[in-house]
PDB file of C-alpha atoms and ligand atoms in Angstrom:
ATOM      1  CA  MET O  26      24.728  64.293 248.213  1.00  0.00           C
ATOM      2  CA  ALA O  27      24.587  68.066 248.517  1.00  0.00           C
ATOM      3  CA  TYR O  28      25.969  68.192 252.056  1.00  0.00           C
ATOM      4  CA  THR O  29      27.708  66.199 254.791  1.00  0.00           C
ATOM      5  CA  LEU O  30      26.762  66.977 258.385  1.00  0.00           C
ATOM      6  CA  PHE O  31      29.366  66.202 261.051  1.00  0.00           C
ATOM      7  CA  TYR O  32      27.487  65.312 264.216  1.00  0.00           C
ATOM      8  CA  ASN O  33      27.266  63.823 267.662  1.00  0.00           C
ATOM      9  CA  PRO O  34      23.735  62.737 268.687  1.00  0.00           C
ATOM     10  CA  ASP O  35      21.688  65.498 270.355  1.00  0.00           C
ATOM     11  CA  SER O  36      24.427  68.130 269.998  1.00  0.00           C
ATOM     12  CA  ALA O  37      24.154  71.511 268.256  1.00  0.00           C
ATOM     13  CA  ASN O  38      24.145  69.668 264.913  1.00  0.00           C
ATOM     14  CA  LEU O  39      20.528  68.714 265.689  1.00  0.00           C
ATOM     15  CA  VAL O  40      19.403  72.249 264.749  1.00  0.00           C
ATOM     16  CA  ILE O  41      21.120  71.934 261.385  1.00  0.00           C
ATOM     17  CA  ARG O  42      19.513  68.562 260.819  1.00  0.00           C
ATOM     18  CA  PHE O  43      16.063  70.058 261.471  1.00  0.00           C
ATOM     19  CA  ALA O  44      16.798  72.663 258.780  1.00  0.00           C
ATOM     20  CA  LEU O  45      18.128  70.085 256.288  1.00  0.00           C
ATOM     21  CA  GLU O  46      15.041  67.917 256.789  1.00  0.00           C
ATOM     22  CA  GLU O  47      12.670  70.889 256.420  1.00  0.00           C
ATOM     23  CA  LEU O  48      14.472  71.917 253.225  1.00  0.00           C
ATOM     24  CA  GLY O  49      14.313  68.360 251.870  1.00  0.00           C
ATOM     25  CA  VAL O  50      17.885  68.480 250.551  1.00  0.00           C
ATOM     26  CA  ALA O  51      20.082  65.405 250.090  1.00  0.00           C
ATOM     27  CA  TYR O  52      22.721  64.985 252.790  1.00  0.00           C
ATOM     28  CA  ASP O  53      24.663  62.334 254.595  1.00  0.00           C
ATOM     29  CA  ASP O  54      26.268  62.470 258.011  1.00  0.00           C
ATOM     30  CA  HIS O  55      29.499  61.609 259.767  1.00  0.00           C
ATOM     31  CA  LEU O  56      29.661  60.763 263.469  1.00  0.00           C
ATOM     32  CA  VAL O  57      32.274  62.676 265.514  1.00  0.00           C
ATOM     33  CA  ALA O  58      32.414  61.275 269.034  1.00  0.00           C
ATOM     34  CA  GLY O  59      33.766  62.792 272.240  1.00  0.00           C
ATOM     35  CA  ARG O  60      34.721  66.258 273.472  1.00  0.00           C
ATOM     36  CA  ARG O  61      36.536  68.801 271.356  1.00  0.00           C
ATOM     37  CA  THR O  62      39.882  68.197 273.041  1.00  0.00           C
ATOM     38  CA  GLY O  63      39.749  64.536 272.024  1.00  0.00           C
ATOM     39  CA  ARG O  64      38.681  65.072 268.435  1.00  0.00           C
ATOM     40  CA  ASP O  65      41.018  63.897 265.693  1.00  0.00           C
ATOM     41  CA  ALA O  66      43.323  66.027 263.534  1.00  0.00           C
ATOM     42  CA  ALA O  67      41.148  65.561 260.450  1.00  0.00           C
ATOM     43  CA  PHE O  68      38.177  67.088 262.265  1.00  0.00           C
ATOM     44  CA  HIS O  69      40.260  69.967 263.690  1.00  0.00           C
ATOM     45  CA  LYS O  70      41.309  70.734 260.124  1.00  0.00           C
ATOM     46  CA  LEU O  71      37.635  71.207 259.222  1.00  0.00           C
ATOM     47  CA  ASN O  72      36.979  73.315 262.332  1.00  0.00           C
ATOM     48  CA  PRO O  73      39.953  74.434 264.472  1.00  0.00           C
ATOM     49  CA  THR O  74      37.608  75.209 267.413  1.00  0.00           C
ATOM     50  CA  GLY O  75      36.923  71.470 267.605  1.00  0.00           C
ATOM     51  CA  LEU O  76      33.191  72.192 267.989  1.00  0.00           C
ATOM     52  CA  LEU O  77      30.201  70.658 266.271  1.00  0.00           C
ATOM     53  CA  PRO O  78      28.355  71.244 264.048  1.00  0.00           C
ATOM     54  CA  VAL O  79      30.263  71.357 260.785  1.00  0.00           C
ATOM     55  CA  LEU O  80      28.490  71.202 257.438  1.00  0.00           C
ATOM     56  CA  VAL O  81      30.423  70.542 254.239  1.00  0.00           C
ATOM     57  CA  ASP O  82      28.743  71.927 251.117  1.00  0.00           C
ATOM     58  CA  HIS O  83      29.749  69.631 248.244  1.00  0.00           C
ATOM     59  CA  ASP O  84      29.043  72.368 245.682  1.00  0.00           C
ATOM     60  CA  THR O  85      32.071  74.239 247.023  1.00  0.00           C
ATOM     61  CA  GLY O  86      33.894  71.626 249.113  1.00  0.00           C
ATOM     62  CA  GLN O  87      33.905  74.214 251.890  1.00  0.00           C
ATOM     63  CA  PRO O  88      33.312  73.353 255.567  1.00  0.00           C
ATOM     64  CA  ILE O  89      31.042  75.781 257.439  1.00  0.00           C
ATOM     65  CA  ALA O  90      31.003  75.945 261.233  1.00  0.00           C
ATOM     66  CA  GLU O  91      28.981  77.860 263.846  1.00  0.00           C
ATOM     67  CA  THR O  92      25.326  76.961 264.178  1.00  0.00           C
ATOM     68  CA  ALA O  93      23.890  80.373 263.244  1.00  0.00           C
ATOM     69  CA  ALA O  94      26.250  80.769 260.285  1.00  0.00           C
ATOM     70  CA  ILE O  95      25.208  77.399 258.892  1.00  0.00           C
ATOM     71  CA  LEU O  96      21.509  78.202 259.405  1.00  0.00           C
ATOM     72  CA  LEU O  97      21.868  81.558 257.648  1.00  0.00           C
ATOM     73  CA  TYR O  98      23.863  79.930 254.831  1.00  0.00           C
ATOM     74  CA  LEU O  99      21.214  77.253 254.274  1.00  0.00           C
ATOM     75  CA  SER O 100      18.235  79.613 254.467  1.00  0.00           C
ATOM     76  CA  ASP O 101      19.883  81.981 251.973  1.00  0.00           C
ATOM     77  CA  LYS O 102      21.030  79.244 249.609  1.00  0.00           C
ATOM     78  CA  HIS O 103      17.622  77.536 249.493  1.00  0.00           C
ATOM     79  CA  GLY O 104      15.425  80.616 249.886  1.00  0.00           C
ATOM     80  CA  ALA O 105      13.428  79.180 252.785  1.00  0.00           C
ATOM     81  CA  LEU O 106      13.258  79.079 256.605  1.00  0.00           C
ATOM     82  CA  GLY O 107      14.565  82.658 256.897  1.00  0.00           C
ATOM     83  CA  ALA O 108      13.996  85.979 255.148  1.00  0.00           C
ATOM     84  CA  PRO O 109      15.516  87.282 251.896  1.00  0.00           C
ATOM     85  CA  VAL O 110      17.866  90.286 251.661  1.00  0.00           C
ATOM     86  CA  GLU O 111      15.355  91.981 249.320  1.00  0.00           C
ATOM     87  CA  ASP O 112      12.738  92.212 252.101  1.00  0.00           C
ATOM     88  CA  ALA O 113      14.644  94.594 254.347  1.00  0.00           C
ATOM     89  CA  ALA O 114      12.165  94.674 257.235  1.00  0.00           C
ATOM     90  CA  ALA O 115      11.756  90.897 257.425  1.00  0.00           C
ATOM     91  CA  ARG O 116      15.508  90.407 256.969  1.00  0.00           C
ATOM     92  CA  GLY O 117      16.303  92.765 259.828  1.00  0.00           C
ATOM     93  CA  GLU O 118      13.917  90.902 262.106  1.00  0.00           C
ATOM     94  CA  TYR O 119      15.371  87.537 261.027  1.00  0.00           C
ATOM     95  CA  LEU O 120      18.968  88.560 261.671  1.00  0.00           C
ATOM     96  CA  ARG O 121      18.079  90.106 265.018  1.00  0.00           C
ATOM     97  CA  ARG O 122      16.433  86.916 266.296  1.00  0.00           C
ATOM     98  CA  LEU O 123      19.032  84.567 264.832  1.00  0.00           C
ATOM     99  CA  PHE O 124      21.959  86.482 266.318  1.00  0.00           C
ATOM    100  CA  HIS O 125      20.248  86.767 269.699  1.00  0.00           C
ATOM    101  CA  LEU O 126      19.659  83.022 269.756  1.00  0.00           C
ATOM    102  CA  SER O 127      23.294  82.399 268.882  1.00  0.00           C
ATOM    103  CA  ASN O 128      25.222  84.948 270.916  1.00  0.00           C
ATOM    104  CA  THR O 129      22.914  85.134 273.924  1.00  0.00           C
ATOM    105  CA  VAL O 130      20.493  82.209 274.398  1.00  0.00           C
ATOM    106  CA  HIS O 131      22.840  79.460 273.148  1.00  0.00           C
ATOM    107  CA  ALA O 132      25.943  81.122 274.617  1.00  0.00           C
ATOM    108  CA  TYR O 133      24.408  81.499 278.102  1.00  0.00           C
ATOM    109  CA  LEU O 134      23.171  77.934 278.022  1.00  0.00           C
ATOM    110  CA  ARG O 135      26.641  76.705 277.015  1.00  0.00           C
ATOM    111  CA  LEU O 136      28.039  78.346 280.141  1.00  0.00           C
ATOM    112  CA  GLY O 137      25.471  76.460 282.211  1.00  0.00           C
ATOM    113  CA  PHE O 138      26.076  73.153 280.401  1.00  0.00           C
ATOM    114  CA  TYR O 139      29.815  73.399 280.934  1.00  0.00           C
ATOM    115  CA  ALA O 140      29.796  75.110 284.367  1.00  0.00           C
ATOM    116  CA  ASP O 141      32.338  72.573 285.664  1.00  0.00           C
ATOM    117  CA  ARG O 142      34.822  73.858 283.073  1.00  0.00           C
ATOM    118  CA  VAL O 143      34.471  77.415 284.393  1.00  0.00           C
ATOM    119  CA  SER O 144      35.758  76.518 287.852  1.00  0.00           C
ATOM    120  CA  ASP O 145      36.833  73.503 289.894  1.00  0.00           C
ATOM    121  CA  ASP O 146      35.150  75.209 292.854  1.00  0.00           C
ATOM    122  CA  ARG O 147      31.685  73.636 293.092  1.00  0.00           C
ATOM    123  CA  THR O 148      30.152  76.786 294.595  1.00  0.00           C
ATOM    124  CA  VAL O 149      31.336  78.853 291.623  1.00  0.00           C
ATOM    125  CA  ALA O 150      30.087  76.242 289.144  1.00  0.00           C
ATOM    126  CA  VAL O 151      26.646  76.181 290.802  1.00  0.00           C
ATOM    127  CA  GLY O 152      26.551  80.000 290.691  1.00  0.00           C
ATOM    128  CA  VAL O 153      27.375  80.005 286.969  1.00  0.00           C
ATOM    129  CA  SER O 154      24.722  77.385 286.305  1.00  0.00           C
ATOM    130  CA  ASP O 155      22.078  79.367 288.249  1.00  0.00           C
ATOM    131  CA  TRP O 156      23.019  82.570 286.454  1.00  0.00           C
ATOM    132  CA  SER O 157      22.707  80.851 283.069  1.00  0.00           C
ATOM    133  CA  CYS O 158      19.241  79.619 284.032  1.00  0.00           C
ATOM    134  CA  ARG O 159      18.073  83.078 285.143  1.00  0.00           C
ATOM    135  CA  GLN O 160      19.340  84.682 281.935  1.00  0.00           C
ATOM    136  CA  THR O 161      17.530  82.090 279.828  1.00  0.00           C
ATOM    137  CA  LEU O 162      14.259  82.699 281.673  1.00  0.00           C
ATOM    138  CA  GLU O 163      14.585  86.439 280.975  1.00  0.00           C
ATOM    139  CA  ASP O 164      15.080  85.692 277.284  1.00  0.00           C
ATOM    140  CA  LEU O 165      12.079  83.363 277.196  1.00  0.00           C
ATOM    141  CA  ALA O 166       9.880  86.191 278.458  1.00  0.00           C
ATOM    142  CA  ILE O 167      10.956  88.176 275.377  1.00  0.00           C
ATOM    143  CA  TYR O 168       9.993  85.332 273.029  1.00  0.00           C
ATOM    144  CA  GLU O 169       6.679  84.838 274.833  1.00  0.00           C
ATOM    145  CA  GLU O 170       5.901  88.516 274.280  1.00  0.00           C
ATOM    146  CA  LEU O 171       6.850  88.213 270.601  1.00  0.00           C
ATOM    147  CA  LEU O 172       4.272  85.434 270.184  1.00  0.00           C
ATOM    148  CA  GLY O 173       1.712  87.587 271.991  1.00  0.00           C
ATOM    149  CA  ASP O 174       0.267  89.043 268.763  1.00  0.00           C
ATOM    150  CA  GLY O 175      -1.024  85.591 267.797  1.00  0.00           C
ATOM    151  CA  ARG O 176       1.673  84.720 265.267  1.00  0.00           C
ATOM    152  CA  PRO O 177       2.272  80.952 265.082  1.00  0.00           C
ATOM    153  CA  TRP O 178       6.068  81.154 264.697  1.00  0.00           C
ATOM    154  CA  LEU O 179       8.788  83.512 265.898  1.00  0.00           C
ATOM    155  CA  LEU O 180       9.133  85.284 262.547  1.00  0.00           C
ATOM    156  CA  GLY O 181       5.402  85.338 261.783  1.00  0.00           C
ATOM    157  CA  ALA O 182       3.352  83.101 259.515  1.00  0.00           C
ATOM    158  CA  ALA O 183       6.075  80.683 258.396  1.00  0.00           C
ATOM    159  CA  VAL O 184       8.298  78.350 260.389  1.00  0.00           C
ATOM    160  CA  SER O 185      11.983  79.361 260.345  1.00  0.00           C
ATOM    161  CA  VAL O 186      15.367  78.202 261.562  1.00  0.00           C
ATOM    162  CA  CYS O 187      14.828  80.505 264.579  1.00  0.00           C
ATOM    163  CA  ASP O 188      11.971  78.321 265.850  1.00  0.00           C
ATOM    164  CA  TYR O 189      14.151  75.239 265.627  1.00  0.00           C
ATOM    165  CA  TYR O 190      17.162  76.953 267.205  1.00  0.00           C
ATOM    166  CA  LEU O 191      15.163  78.123 270.225  1.00  0.00           C
ATOM    167  CA  ALA O 192      13.382  74.766 270.562  1.00  0.00           C
ATOM    168  CA  ALA O 193      16.645  72.802 270.484  1.00  0.00           C
ATOM    169  CA  CYS O 194      18.176  75.100 273.131  1.00  0.00           C
ATOM    170  CA  LEU O 195      15.140  74.478 275.336  1.00  0.00           C
ATOM    171  CA  ARG O 196      15.404  70.737 274.781  1.00  0.00           C
ATOM    172  CA  TRP O 197      19.051  70.724 275.914  1.00  0.00           C
ATOM    173  CA  ALA O 198      18.256  73.086 278.807  1.00  0.00           C
ATOM    174  CA  GLN O 199      15.846  70.464 280.188  1.00  0.00           C
ATOM    175  CA  LEU O 200      18.280  67.564 279.721  1.00  0.00           C
ATOM    176  CA  TYR O 201      21.900  68.515 280.169  1.00  0.00           C
ATOM    177  CA  GLY O 202      24.293  70.393 282.404  1.00  0.00           C
ATOM    178  CA  ASP O 203      27.446  69.628 284.409  1.00  0.00           C
ATOM    179  CA  VAL O 204      25.732  70.907 287.556  1.00  0.00           C
ATOM    180  CA  ALA O 205      22.025  70.596 286.740  1.00  0.00           C
ATOM    181  CA  PRO O 206      19.692  71.110 283.765  1.00  0.00           C
ATOM    182  CA  ALA O 207      18.974  74.821 283.356  1.00  0.00           C
ATOM    183  CA  LEU O 208      15.200  74.487 282.992  1.00  0.00           C
ATOM    184  CA  SER O 209      12.380  72.181 283.985  1.00  0.00           C
ATOM    185  CA  ARG O 210       9.056  71.645 282.235  1.00  0.00           C
ATOM    186  CA  GLY O 211       7.551  73.651 285.109  1.00  0.00           C
ATOM    187  CA  ASP O 212       9.693  76.660 284.125  1.00  0.00           C
ATOM    188  CA  LEU O 213       8.368  76.435 280.572  1.00  0.00           C
ATOM    189  CA  GLU O 214       4.739  76.389 281.749  1.00  0.00           C
ATOM    190  CA  ARG O 215       5.215  80.075 282.627  1.00  0.00           C
ATOM    191  CA  PHE O 216       5.302  80.722 278.859  1.00  0.00           C
ATOM    192  CA  PRO O 217       2.091  79.232 277.397  1.00  0.00           C
ATOM    193  CA  LYS O 218       2.449  80.680 273.885  1.00  0.00           C
ATOM    194  CA  LEU O 219       5.955  79.289 273.669  1.00  0.00           C
ATOM    195  CA  VAL O 220       4.700  75.912 274.870  1.00  0.00           C
ATOM    196  CA  ALA O 221       2.010  75.976 272.154  1.00  0.00           C
ATOM    197  CA  MET O 222       4.651  76.796 269.533  1.00  0.00           C
ATOM    198  CA  LEU O 223       6.928  73.969 270.762  1.00  0.00           C
ATOM    199  CA  THR O 224       3.974  71.561 270.693  1.00  0.00           C
ATOM    200  CA  ARG O 225       3.317  72.379 267.024  1.00  0.00           C
ATOM    201  CA  LEU O 226       6.996  72.238 266.126  1.00  0.00           C
ATOM    202  CA  GLN O 227       7.685  68.867 267.722  1.00  0.00           C
ATOM    203  CA  GLU O 228       4.892  67.288 265.658  1.00  0.00           C
ATOM    204  CA  ARG O 229       6.293  68.368 262.291  1.00  0.00           C
ATOM    205  CA  PRO O 230       7.418  65.434 260.114  1.00  0.00           C
ATOM    206  CA  ALA O 231      10.807  67.099 259.465  1.00  0.00           C
ATOM    207  CA  ALA O 232      11.453  67.470 263.194  1.00  0.00           C
ATOM    208  CA  LEU O 233      10.612  63.828 263.835  1.00  0.00           C
ATOM    209  CA  ALA O 234      12.717  62.629 260.874  1.00  0.00           C
ATOM    210  CA  ALA O 235      15.740  64.601 262.072  1.00  0.00           C
ATOM    211  CA  ALA O 236      15.352  63.334 265.626  1.00  0.00           C
ATOM    212  CA  SER O 237      15.069  59.733 264.577  1.00  0.00           C
ATOM    213  CA  LYS O 238      18.359  60.020 262.612  1.00  0.00           C
ATOM    214  CA  GLU O 239      20.077  60.996 265.894  1.00  0.00           C
ATOM    215  CA  GLY O 240      18.377  58.243 267.939  1.00  0.00           C
ATOM    216  CA  ILE O 241      16.081  60.741 269.663  1.00  0.00           C
ATOM    217  CA  ALA O 242      12.546  59.736 270.622  1.00  0.00           C
ATOM    218  CA  ALA O 243       9.471  61.979 270.975  1.00  0.00           C
ATOM    219  CA  PRO O 244       8.648  64.237 272.735  1.00  0.00           C
ATOM    220  CA  LEU O 245      11.419  66.428 271.371  1.00  0.00           C
ATOM    221  CA  PHE O 246      10.993  69.771 273.104  1.00  0.00           C
ATOM    222  CA  LEU O 247       8.576  69.431 276.051  1.00  0.00           C
ATOM    223  CA  SER O 248       9.641  67.034 278.826  1.00  0.00           C
ATOM    224  CA  PRO O 249      12.216  65.389 276.527  1.00  0.00           C
ATOM    225  CA  VAL O 250      14.103  62.256 277.519  1.00  0.00           C
ATOM    226  CA  ARG O 251      17.800  61.648 276.976  1.00  0.00           C
ATOM    227  CA  PRO O 252      18.661  59.385 274.052  1.00  0.00           C
ATOM    228  CA  ALA O 253      20.087  56.014 275.102  1.00  0.00           C
ATOM    229  CA  GLY O 254      23.881  55.675 275.154  1.00  0.00           C
TER     230      GLY O 254
HETATM  231  N1  GSH R 310      29.463  78.504 269.039  1.00  0.00           N
HETATM  232  C1  GSH R 310      29.254  77.153 268.599  1.00  0.00           C
HETATM  233  C2  GSH R 310      28.981  76.272 269.803  1.00  0.00           C
HETATM  234  C3  GSH R 310      28.724  74.844 269.374  1.00  0.00           C
HETATM  235  C4  GSH R 310      28.798  73.862 270.546  1.00  0.00           C
HETATM  236  O1  GSH R 310      28.573  74.208 271.713  1.00  0.00           O
HETATM  237  N2  GSH R 310      29.101  72.610 270.211  1.00  0.00           N
HETATM  238  C5  GSH R 310      29.172  71.576 271.224  1.00  0.00           C
HETATM  239  C6  GSH R 310      28.132  70.523 270.957  1.00  0.00           C
HETATM  240  S1  GSH R 310      26.540  71.052 271.510  1.00  0.00           S
HETATM  241  C7  GSH R 310      30.502  70.875 271.175  1.00  0.00           C
HETATM  242  O2  GSH R 310      31.038  70.604 270.107  1.00  0.00           O
HETATM  243  N3  GSH R 310      31.008  70.572 272.353  1.00  0.00           N
HETATM  244  C8  GSH R 310      32.167  69.764 272.528  1.00  0.00           C
HETATM  245  C9  GSH R 310      33.067  70.294 273.585  1.00  0.00           C
HETATM  246  O3  GSH R 310      32.919  71.457 273.982  1.00  0.00           O
HETATM  247  O4  GSH R 310      33.930  69.514 274.023  1.00  0.00           O
HETATM  248  C10 GSH R 310      28.088  77.087 267.615  1.00  0.00           C
HETATM  249  O5  GSH R 310      27.187  77.924 267.705  1.00  0.00           O
HETATM  250  O6  GSH R 310      28.093  76.207 266.747  1.00  0.00           O
END
């Protein structure tokens, strides 16, 4: 095995699994249940934040954490699903989108998912959740505009980790949240090019293979359903 993916079904590790399946590399996985506060000492040694995902690269024995860091690491190491350093223009575009997905889209959604952790006051939690939803809708308008030149994928002609990262965030936004899911299918209908991209992505064999390994049934990104359990 080249890698071990530490995971909890339908958590941020799902994005990494999409990338591993697209790359066709050999990996196994290790289930880590529960919330970060309850995770065991061995896991905290791999990632002191207690957060998933963690990917161990068996070439180095090193654990890598943080979704975007793992995606960048894999795309660089395997020369696919991203853009090479040598192509400065494409690389700049890749890094810009990947970092935005990580430090803005995913981060805002996390606030909405865990709004109950922000405050015990229900009114505050609802406000945080609503704010997270509004911010995400603003970001989706940017991605819709990006697809406006007819490109099939966010970075252009080829699918990339950015497509999967955005799609997974939108899946979770329709399913989870302490207060309420951030988005509905109706919200997504305002972005038809994005919907077309998600439709293509959720039919890819790698996407379906990754989902099935986490007990997730189709459809993956548009009107998804929660996995059982
Ligand atoms: N900044 C981290 C966030 C990852 C994250 O939110 N992980 C969630 C799973 S979706 C987690 O481990 N949550 C457990 C908890 O907060 O108790 C990343 O990008 O990887």
